[in-house]
PDB file of C-alpha atoms in Angstrom:
ATOM      1  CA  SER A   2       4.499   8.408  30.512  1.00 47.00           C
ATOM      2  CA  SER A   3       5.790  11.930  29.768  1.00 55.00           C
ATOM      3  CA  PHE A   4       8.965  11.214  31.690  1.00 57.00           C
ATOM      4  CA  LEU A   5       9.670   8.064  29.595  1.00 57.00           C
ATOM      5  CA  ILE A   6       9.976  10.076  26.396  1.00 58.00           C
ATOM      6  CA  ASN A   7      12.620  12.421  27.892  1.00 65.00           C
ATOM      7  CA  PRO A   8      15.690  10.241  27.186  1.00 67.00           C
ATOM      8  CA  PRO A   9      14.924   9.721  23.488  1.00 63.00           C
ATOM      9  CA  GLN A  10      14.082  13.417  23.063  1.00 67.00           C
ATOM     10  CA  ARG A  11      17.264  14.482  24.820  1.00 73.00           C
ATOM     11  CA  LEU A  12      19.331  12.104  22.707  1.00 73.00           C
ATOM     12  CA  CYS A  13      18.064  13.812  19.549  1.00 73.00           C
ATOM     13  CA  THR A  14      19.384  17.199  20.777  1.00 80.00           C
ATOM     14  CA  TYR A  15      22.941  15.942  21.062  1.00 80.00           C
ATOM     15  CA  PRO A  16      23.682  15.986  17.261  1.00 82.00           C
ATOM     16  CA  LEU A  17      22.644  19.678  17.243  1.00 83.00           C
ATOM     17  CA  PHE A  18      24.891  20.413  20.163  1.00 84.00           C
ATOM     18  CA  PHE A  19      27.986  18.793  18.620  1.00 84.00           C
ATOM     19  CA  SER A  20      27.271  20.280  15.215  1.00 86.00           C
ATOM     20  CA  ASP A  21      27.161  23.772  16.720  1.00 85.00           C
ATOM     21  CA  LEU A  22      30.272  23.069  18.770  1.00 86.00           C
ATOM     22  CA  LEU A  23      32.046  21.974  15.580  1.00 85.00           C
ATOM     23  CA  LYS A  24      31.146  25.202  13.786  1.00 86.00           C
ATOM     24  CA  HIS A  25      32.765  27.281  16.601  1.00 85.00           C
ATOM     25  CA  THR A  26      35.990  25.278  16.697  1.00 86.00           C
ATOM     26  CA  GLY A  27      39.093  27.307  15.765  1.00 84.00           C
ATOM     27  CA  ASP A  28      41.957  26.612  13.328  1.00 83.00           C
ATOM     28  CA  SER A  29      44.826  26.052  15.777  1.00 86.00           C
ATOM     29  CA  PRO A  30      46.561  22.683  15.894  1.00 84.00           C
ATOM     30  CA  THR A  31      44.834  21.931  19.221  1.00 86.00           C
ATOM     31  CA  ASP A  32      41.451  22.959  17.779  1.00 84.00           C
ATOM     32  CA  VAL A  33      41.961  20.845  14.688  1.00 85.00           C
ATOM     33  CA  LYS A  34      42.579  17.802  16.820  1.00 87.00           C
ATOM     34  CA  SER A  35      39.540  18.673  18.975  1.00 88.00           C
ATOM     35  CA  ALA A  36      37.452  19.052  15.792  1.00 88.00           C
ATOM     36  CA  GLU A  37      38.391  15.518  14.728  1.00 89.00           C
ATOM     37  CA  LEU A  38      37.264  14.151  18.087  1.00 90.00           C
ATOM     38  CA  ILE A  39      34.071  16.199  18.005  1.00 88.00           C
ATOM     39  CA  GLY A  40      33.327  15.043  14.421  1.00 88.00           C
ATOM     40  CA  ALA A  41      33.768  11.372  15.421  1.00 90.00           C
ATOM     41  CA  THR A  42      31.552  11.910  18.451  1.00 89.00           C
ATOM     42  CA  LEU A  43      28.930  13.634  16.261  1.00 86.00           C
ATOM     43  CA  LYS A  44      28.809  10.693  13.849  1.00 88.00           C
ATOM     44  CA  SER A  45      28.431   8.258  16.719  1.00 88.00           C
ATOM     45  CA  VAL A  46      25.631  10.240  18.301  1.00 83.00           C
ATOM     46  CA  GLN A  47      23.846  10.564  14.909  1.00 82.00           C
ATOM     47  CA  ASP A  48      24.100   6.821  14.398  1.00 83.00           C
ATOM     48  CA  VAL A  49      22.539   6.179  17.847  1.00 82.00           C
ATOM     49  CA  ALA A  50      19.814   8.795  17.316  1.00 76.00           C
ATOM     50  CA  ASN A  51      18.903   7.275  13.905  1.00 76.00           C
ATOM     51  CA  ALA A  52      18.735   3.836  15.510  1.00 75.00           C
ATOM     52  CA  VAL A  53      16.473   5.126  18.284  1.00 70.00           C
ATOM     53  CA  ASN A  54      14.193   6.872  15.749  1.00 68.00           C
ATOM     54  CA  LYS A  55      14.011   3.736  13.676  1.00 68.00           C
ATOM     55  CA  THR A  56      13.150   1.590  16.688  1.00 67.00           C
ATOM     56  CA  MET A  57      10.464   4.045  17.847  1.00 63.00           C
ATOM     57  CA  ALA A  58       8.923   4.137  14.373  1.00 62.00           C
ATOM     58  CA  ALA A  59       8.832   0.288  14.214  1.00 64.00           C
ATOM     59  CA  SER A  60       7.272   0.174  17.687  1.00 66.00           C
ATOM     60  CA  GLY A  61       4.564   2.653  16.626  1.00 67.00           C
ATOM     61  CA  SER A  62       3.922   0.649  13.462  1.00 75.00           C
ATOM     62  CA  MET A  63       3.496  -2.600  15.502  1.00 76.00           C
ATOM     63  CA  GLY A  64       1.077  -0.793  17.765  1.00 84.00           C
ATOM     64  CA  LYS A  65      -0.926   0.348  14.719  1.00 90.00           C
ATOM     65  CA  VAL A  66      -1.103  -3.260  13.463  1.00 91.00           C
ATOM     66  CA  TYR A  67      -2.475  -4.383  16.853  1.00 90.00           C
ATOM     67  CA  ASP A  68      -5.055  -1.575  16.918  1.00 91.00           C
ATOM     68  CA  ILE A  69      -6.307  -2.491  13.445  1.00 93.00           C
ATOM     69  CA  TYR A  70      -6.589  -6.139  14.501  1.00 92.00           C
ATOM     70  CA  LYS A  71      -8.196  -5.586  17.849  1.00 90.00           C
ATOM     71  CA  MET A  72     -10.307  -2.434  17.457  1.00 88.00           C
ATOM     72  CA  THR A  73     -11.150  -2.099  13.761  1.00 92.00           C
ATOM     73  CA  LEU A  74     -11.407  -5.713  12.678  1.00 91.00           C
ATOM     74  CA  ASP A  75     -12.628  -7.030  16.014  1.00 86.00           C
ATOM     75  CA  ALA A  76      -9.896  -9.733  16.077  1.00 82.00           C
ATOM     76  CA  HIS A  77     -11.707 -11.665  13.360  1.00 83.00           C
ATOM     77  CA  GLU A  78     -10.516 -15.218  12.684  1.00 81.00           C
ATOM     78  CA  PHE A  79      -9.862 -14.312   9.044  1.00 83.00           C
ATOM     79  CA  VAL A  80      -6.914 -12.200  10.283  1.00 89.00           C
ATOM     80  CA  SER A  81      -6.029 -14.124  13.417  1.00 89.00           C
ATOM     81  CA  ASP A  82      -2.351 -14.057  12.498  1.00 91.00           C
ATOM     82  CA  LEU A  83      -2.269 -10.348  11.595  1.00 93.00           C
ATOM     83  CA  VAL A  84      -0.151  -9.341  14.562  1.00 91.00           C
ATOM     84  CA  ASN A  85       3.388 -10.644  14.335  1.00 89.00           C
ATOM     85  CA  PRO A  86       6.800  -9.068  15.032  1.00 85.00           C
ATOM     86  CA  ALA A  87       7.805  -8.836  11.342  1.00 87.00           C
ATOM     87  CA  ARG A  88       4.650  -7.077  10.100  1.00 91.00           C
ATOM     88  CA  ARG A  89       4.695  -3.279   9.655  1.00 91.00           C
ATOM     89  CA  PHE A  90       1.814  -0.954   8.841  1.00 93.00           C
ATOM     90  CA  LEU A  91       2.420   1.254   5.824  1.00 93.00           C
ATOM     91  CA  VAL A  92      -0.678   3.147   4.695  1.00 94.00           C
ATOM     92  CA  GLU A  93      -4.492   2.973   4.584  1.00 95.00           C
ATOM     93  CA  GLY A  94      -7.225   4.591   2.525  1.00 95.00           C
ATOM     94  CA  ASP A  95     -10.218   4.127   0.289  1.00 96.00           C
ATOM     95  CA  VAL A  96     -10.263   2.667  -3.264  1.00 96.00           C
ATOM     96  CA  ASP A  97     -12.686   1.199  -5.747  1.00 95.00           C
ATOM     97  CA  PHE A  98     -11.887  -2.456  -6.352  1.00 95.00           C
ATOM     98  CA  SER A  99     -13.159  -5.002  -8.839  1.00 93.00           C
ATOM     99  CA  SER A 100     -12.470  -8.634  -9.505  1.00 88.00           C
ATOM    100  CA  PRO A 101     -13.204 -10.536 -12.728  1.00 84.00           C
ATOM    101  CA  ASP A 102     -16.607 -11.678 -11.491  1.00 82.00           C
ATOM    102  CA  LYS A 103     -17.553  -8.634  -9.388  1.00 87.00           C
ATOM    103  CA  PRO A 104     -18.266  -5.037 -10.417  1.00 90.00           C
ATOM    104  CA  PRO A 105     -16.284  -2.133  -8.831  1.00 92.00           C
ATOM    105  CA  LYS A 106     -17.112  -1.536  -5.175  1.00 94.00           C
ATOM    106  CA  ARG A 107     -15.780   0.884  -2.577  1.00 96.00           C
ATOM    107  CA  HIS A 108     -13.313  -0.758  -0.123  1.00 96.00           C
ATOM    108  CA  HIS A 109     -11.148   0.470   2.714  1.00 96.00           C
ATOM    109  CA  PHE A 110      -7.614  -0.913   2.440  1.00 97.00           C
ATOM    110  CA  TYR A 111      -4.858  -1.515   4.938  1.00 96.00           C
ATOM    111  CA  LEU A 112      -1.398  -1.985   3.418  1.00 96.00           C
ATOM    112  CA  PHE A 113       1.372  -3.679   5.458  1.00 95.00           C
ATOM    113  CA  ASN A 114       4.919  -4.579   4.389  1.00 94.00           C
ATOM    114  CA  ASP A 115       3.808  -8.102   3.343  1.00 94.00           C
ATOM    115  CA  LEU A 116       0.015  -8.015   3.219  1.00 96.00           C
ATOM    116  CA  MET A 117      -2.918  -5.974   1.915  1.00 97.00           C
ATOM    117  CA  LEU A 118      -6.414  -6.158   3.394  1.00 96.00           C
ATOM    118  CA  LEU A 119      -9.455  -4.900   1.471  1.00 96.00           C
ATOM    119  CA  CYS A 120     -12.467  -4.334   3.629  1.00 95.00           C
ATOM    120  CA  THR A 121     -16.081  -3.117   3.543  1.00 95.00           C
ATOM    121  CA  PRO A 122     -17.898  -1.353   6.423  1.00 94.00           C
ATOM    122  CA  ARG A 123     -19.487  -3.479   9.115  1.00 93.00           C
ATOM    123  CA  ARG A 124     -23.170  -2.725   9.482  1.00 91.00           C
ATOM    124  CA  SER A 125     -25.319  -2.563  12.533  1.00 90.00           C
ATOM    125  CA  ARG A 126     -27.772  -5.442  12.812  1.00 88.00           C
ATOM    126  CA  VAL A 127     -30.266  -3.046  14.458  1.00 89.00           C
ATOM    127  CA  SER A 128     -30.214  -0.012  12.212  1.00 90.00           C
ATOM    128  CA  GLY A 129     -28.537  -1.435   9.150  1.00 88.00           C
ATOM    129  CA  SER A 130     -26.235   1.634   8.919  1.00 93.00           C
ATOM    130  CA  ASP A 131     -22.420   1.468   8.769  1.00 92.00           C
ATOM    131  CA  ILE A 132     -20.638   1.289  12.127  1.00 93.00           C
ATOM    132  CA  PRO A 133     -17.921   3.959  12.292  1.00 92.00           C
ATOM    133  CA  ASN A 134     -14.329   2.577  12.062  1.00 90.00           C
ATOM    134  CA  LYS A 135     -15.480  -1.048  11.946  1.00 94.00           C
ATOM    135  CA  TYR A 136     -14.683  -3.234   8.933  1.00 95.00           C
ATOM    136  CA  LYS A 137     -14.957  -6.786   7.719  1.00 94.00           C
ATOM    137  CA  VAL A 138     -12.211  -8.207   5.529  1.00 94.00           C
ATOM    138  CA  LYS A 139     -13.275  -9.260   2.000  1.00 93.00           C
ATOM    139  CA  HIS A 140      -9.886  -9.862   0.466  1.00 94.00           C
ATOM    140  CA  ARG A 141      -6.572 -10.790   2.050  1.00 94.00           C
ATOM    141  CA  PHE A 142      -3.649 -10.419  -0.369  1.00 95.00           C
ATOM    142  CA  GLY A 143      -0.233 -11.816   0.446  1.00 95.00           C
ATOM    143  CA  LEU A 144       2.052  -9.422  -1.476  1.00 96.00           C
ATOM    144  CA  VAL A 145       4.407 -12.213  -2.533  1.00 94.00           C
ATOM    145  CA  ASP A 146       1.550 -13.447  -4.783  1.00 95.00           C
ATOM    146  CA  PHE A 147       1.162 -10.098  -6.669  1.00 96.00           C
ATOM    147  CA  ASP A 148       2.581  -7.922  -9.349  1.00 95.00           C
ATOM    148  CA  VAL A 149       1.612  -4.255  -9.882  1.00 96.00           C
ATOM    149  CA  LEU A 150       0.846  -3.589 -13.555  1.00 94.00           C
ATOM    150  CA  ASP A 151      -0.545  -0.863 -15.733  1.00 92.00           C
ATOM    151  CA  PRO A 152      -4.274  -1.043 -16.510  1.00 88.00           C
ATOM    152  CA  PRO A 153      -5.482  -2.793 -19.663  1.00 83.00           C
ATOM    153  CA  PRO A 154      -4.905  -0.607 -22.789  1.00 81.00           C
ATOM    154  CA  ALA A 155      -8.602  -0.121 -23.425  1.00 74.00           C
ATOM    155  CA  LEU A 156      -9.044   1.396 -19.913  1.00 72.00           C
ATOM    156  CA  ALA A 157      -5.713   3.255 -19.857  1.00 61.00           C
ATOM    157  CA  LEU A 158      -6.932   5.475 -22.697  1.00 58.00           C
ATOM    158  CA  ASN A 159      -9.258   7.335 -20.242  1.00 64.00           C
ATOM    159  CA  ALA A 160      -7.002   9.965 -18.590  1.00 58.00           C
ATOM    160  CA  ASN A 161      -9.593  10.562 -15.892  1.00 61.00           C
ATOM    161  CA  GLU A 162      -9.300   7.011 -14.563  1.00 76.00           C
ATOM    162  CA  TYR A 163      -6.674   6.745 -11.848  1.00 90.00           C
ATOM    163  CA  MET A 164      -6.190   2.974 -11.790  1.00 92.00           C
ATOM    164  CA  PHE A 165      -3.706   0.155 -11.878  1.00 94.00           C
ATOM    165  CA  ARG A 166      -3.891  -3.629 -12.124  1.00 94.00           C
ATOM    166  CA  LEU A 167      -3.020  -6.236  -9.485  1.00 96.00           C
ATOM    167  CA  ARG A 168      -2.037  -9.576 -10.994  1.00 95.00           C
ATOM    168  CA  PHE A 169      -2.413 -12.615  -8.703  1.00 95.00           C
ATOM    169  CA  MET A 170      -0.157 -15.621  -9.268  1.00 94.00           C
ATOM    170  CA  ASP A 171      -0.378 -18.222  -6.568  1.00 92.00           C
ATOM    171  CA  ARG A 172       3.031 -18.441  -4.856  1.00 89.00           C
ATOM    172  CA  ASN A 173       1.642 -19.803  -1.564  1.00 88.00           C
ATOM    173  CA  GLY A 174       1.529 -16.347   0.002  1.00 89.00           C
ATOM    174  CA  GLY A 175      -1.660 -16.874   1.958  1.00 88.00           C
ATOM    175  CA  THR A 176      -3.871 -14.888  -0.388  1.00 92.00           C
ATOM    176  CA  ASP A 177      -7.635 -15.418   0.187  1.00 90.00           C
ATOM    177  CA  SER A 178     -10.954 -13.893  -0.723  1.00 89.00           C
ATOM    178  CA  VAL A 179     -14.485 -14.365   0.547  1.00 86.00           C
ATOM    179  CA  HIS A 180     -15.499 -14.822  -3.126  1.00 83.00           C
ATOM    180  CA  TRP A 181     -13.312 -17.885  -3.561  1.00 88.00           C
ATOM    181  CA  PRO A 182     -14.442 -21.432  -2.618  1.00 83.00           C
ATOM    182  CA  ALA A 183     -14.190 -22.326   1.053  1.00 79.00           C
ATOM    183  CA  ASP A 184     -12.260 -25.508   0.193  1.00 80.00           C
ATOM    184  CA  GLY A 185      -9.150 -23.386  -0.504  1.00 76.00           C
ATOM    185  CA  THR A 186      -9.298 -23.624  -4.323  1.00 82.00           C
ATOM    186  CA  ARG A 187      -7.471 -20.697  -5.918  1.00 84.00           C
ATOM    187  CA  PRO A 188      -7.356 -19.553  -9.521  1.00 87.00           C
ATOM    188  CA  PRO A 189      -3.774 -20.018 -10.786  1.00 87.00           C
ATOM    189  CA  GLU A 190      -3.750 -16.508 -12.154  1.00 92.00           C
ATOM    190  CA  THR A 191      -6.222 -13.558 -12.183  1.00 93.00           C
ATOM    191  CA  ASP A 192      -6.271  -9.779 -12.437  1.00 94.00           C
ATOM    192  CA  PHE A 193      -7.900  -7.208 -10.161  1.00 94.00           C
ATOM    193  CA  LEU A 194      -8.445  -3.481 -10.882  1.00 94.00           C
ATOM    194  CA  VAL A 195      -7.896  -0.739  -8.346  1.00 95.00           C
ATOM    195  CA  TRP A 196      -9.135   2.843  -8.732  1.00 94.00           C
ATOM    196  CA  THR A 197      -8.234   5.861  -6.573  1.00 94.00           C
ATOM    197  CA  ASP A 198      -9.893   9.285  -6.369  1.00 92.00           C
ATOM    198  CA  GLU A 199      -6.902  11.391  -7.131  1.00 92.00           C
ATOM    199  CA  ALA A 200      -3.661  11.009  -9.160  1.00 91.00           C
ATOM    200  CA  SER A 201      -1.605  11.674  -5.982  1.00 93.00           C
ATOM    201  CA  ASP A 202      -3.407   8.854  -4.168  1.00 94.00           C
ATOM    202  CA  LEU A 203      -2.712   6.556  -7.140  1.00 93.00           C
ATOM    203  CA  GLU A 204       1.010   7.313  -7.097  1.00 94.00           C
ATOM    204  CA  LYS A 205       1.330   6.935  -3.365  1.00 95.00           C
ATOM    205  CA  LEU A 206      -0.508   3.550  -3.196  1.00 96.00           C
ATOM    206  CA  ARG A 207       1.046   2.139  -6.348  1.00 96.00           C
ATOM    207  CA  SER A 208       4.599   3.109  -5.237  1.00 95.00           C
ATOM    208  CA  ALA A 209       4.153   1.649  -1.772  1.00 95.00           C
ATOM    209  CA  LEU A 210       2.672  -1.556  -3.265  1.00 96.00           C
ATOM    210  CA  GLN A 211       5.404  -1.997  -5.811  1.00 96.00           C
ATOM    211  CA  GLN A 212       8.114  -1.557  -3.197  1.00 95.00           C
ATOM    212  CA  ALA A 213       6.454  -3.906  -0.735  1.00 95.00           C
ATOM    213  CA  CYS A 214       5.813  -6.556  -3.399  1.00 95.00           C
ATOM    214  CA  TYR A 215       9.403  -6.403  -4.587  1.00 94.00           C
ATOM    215  CA  VAL A 216      10.903  -6.620  -1.100  1.00 93.00           C
ATOM    216  CA  THR A 217       8.628  -9.489  -0.087  1.00 92.00           C
ATOM    217  CA  ARG A 218       9.562 -11.508  -3.195  1.00 91.00           C
ATOM    218  CA  GLN A 219      13.231 -10.815  -2.601  1.00 91.00           C
ATOM    219  CA  GLN A 220      12.923 -12.089   0.985  1.00 88.00           C
ATOM    220  CA  LEU A 221      11.176 -15.201  -0.261  1.00 85.00           C
ATOM    221  CA  GLN A 222      13.888 -15.835  -2.863  1.00 85.00           C
ATOM    222  CA  ASP A 223      16.671 -15.309  -0.258  1.00 87.00           C
ATOM    223  CA  MET A 224      14.890 -17.699   2.170  1.00 83.00           C
ATOM    224  CA  THR A 225      14.484 -20.309  -0.561  1.00 81.00           C
ATOM    225  CA  LYS A 226      18.215 -20.067  -1.426  1.00 85.00           C
ATOM    226  CA  ARG A 227      19.267 -20.388   2.162  1.00 84.00           C
ATOM    227  CA  ARG A 228      17.057 -23.483   2.696  1.00 80.00           C
ATOM    228  CA  SER A 229      18.331 -24.999  -0.500  1.00 79.00           C
ATOM    229  CA  ALA A 230      21.922 -24.379   0.607  1.00 78.00           C
ATOM    230  CA  VAL A 231      21.300 -25.915   4.008  1.00 77.00           C
ATOM    231  CA  PHE A 232      19.657 -28.974   2.391  1.00 69.00           C
ATOM    232  CA  THR A 233      22.450 -29.368  -0.139  1.00 71.00           C
ATOM    233  CA  HIS A 234      25.092 -29.036   2.611  1.00 63.00           C
ATOM    234  CA  GLY A 235      23.261 -31.548   4.774  1.00 62.00           C
ATOM    235  CA  SER A 236      23.008 -34.006   1.929  1.00 61.00           C
ATOM    236  CA  SER A 237      26.747 -33.641   1.142  1.00 60.00           C
ATOM    237  CA  THR A 238      27.685 -34.167   4.790  1.00 59.00           C
ATOM    238  CA  SER A 239      25.440 -37.202   4.942  1.00 58.00           C
ATOM    239  CA  ASP A 240      27.012 -38.675   1.750  1.00 60.00           C
ATOM    240  CA  VAL A 241      30.563 -38.184   3.088  1.00 52.00           C
ATOM    241  CA  SER A 242      29.741 -39.739   6.431  1.00 56.00           C
ATOM    242  CA  SER A 243      28.066 -42.720   4.809  1.00 57.00           C
ATOM    243  CA  THR A 244      31.034 -43.384   2.474  1.00 56.00           C
ATOM    244  CA  PRO A 245      32.893 -46.493   3.749  1.00 56.00           C
ATOM    245  CA  ALA A 246      36.540 -46.046   4.615  1.00 54.00           C
ATOM    246  CA  SER A 247      38.949 -47.651   2.210  1.00 49.00           C
TER     247      SER A 247
END
């Protein structure tokens, strides 16, 4: 496997080589022309290197998604569709989380580009103690269903509370919770509170969530517009073809 990484690593050294070559190019007419060619080559190589780095990062993210599904969550049916080509892992950590009918409780979260999972430790049936790196999913949040908001004013007055609010509005994003009825009934709107241990953790998670929620909603809006345009175009074509010739 060490040999397989050689081509990408070597490719990333080429921009350095051409940059250094460009610095040592003279000012003669011939050198100026050579500098233009070297500059164009440098840009092309940088574009290729950036594309390779982006592809490798995406591949690593997909591998992380699979590991979470298979190893950490034991391929549980609640997340049977977790692994798919469009899903990317973003960040994980620990937060305190509360819902309207439940007090705050410690959860481990996994944030993806379109989904957030809130989990609690899986316990051994023999000893009753937590099993390391094993979790069961309690809440599955489709990010298209959520807005990231400031905490309620009464709670925001406490400067020691690093928290924000997640507002759920059902947009058919696949959100689910073990505390909701098994028949699929969902509240039309509800708020959840999330606490972090440090201000830096709060900023990191909130920023990542806001960006992911925004992008996911934009993608949904674009898809809805495209489907509407296709339907409208199809209806217009059908109307024209069904119009009798005069």
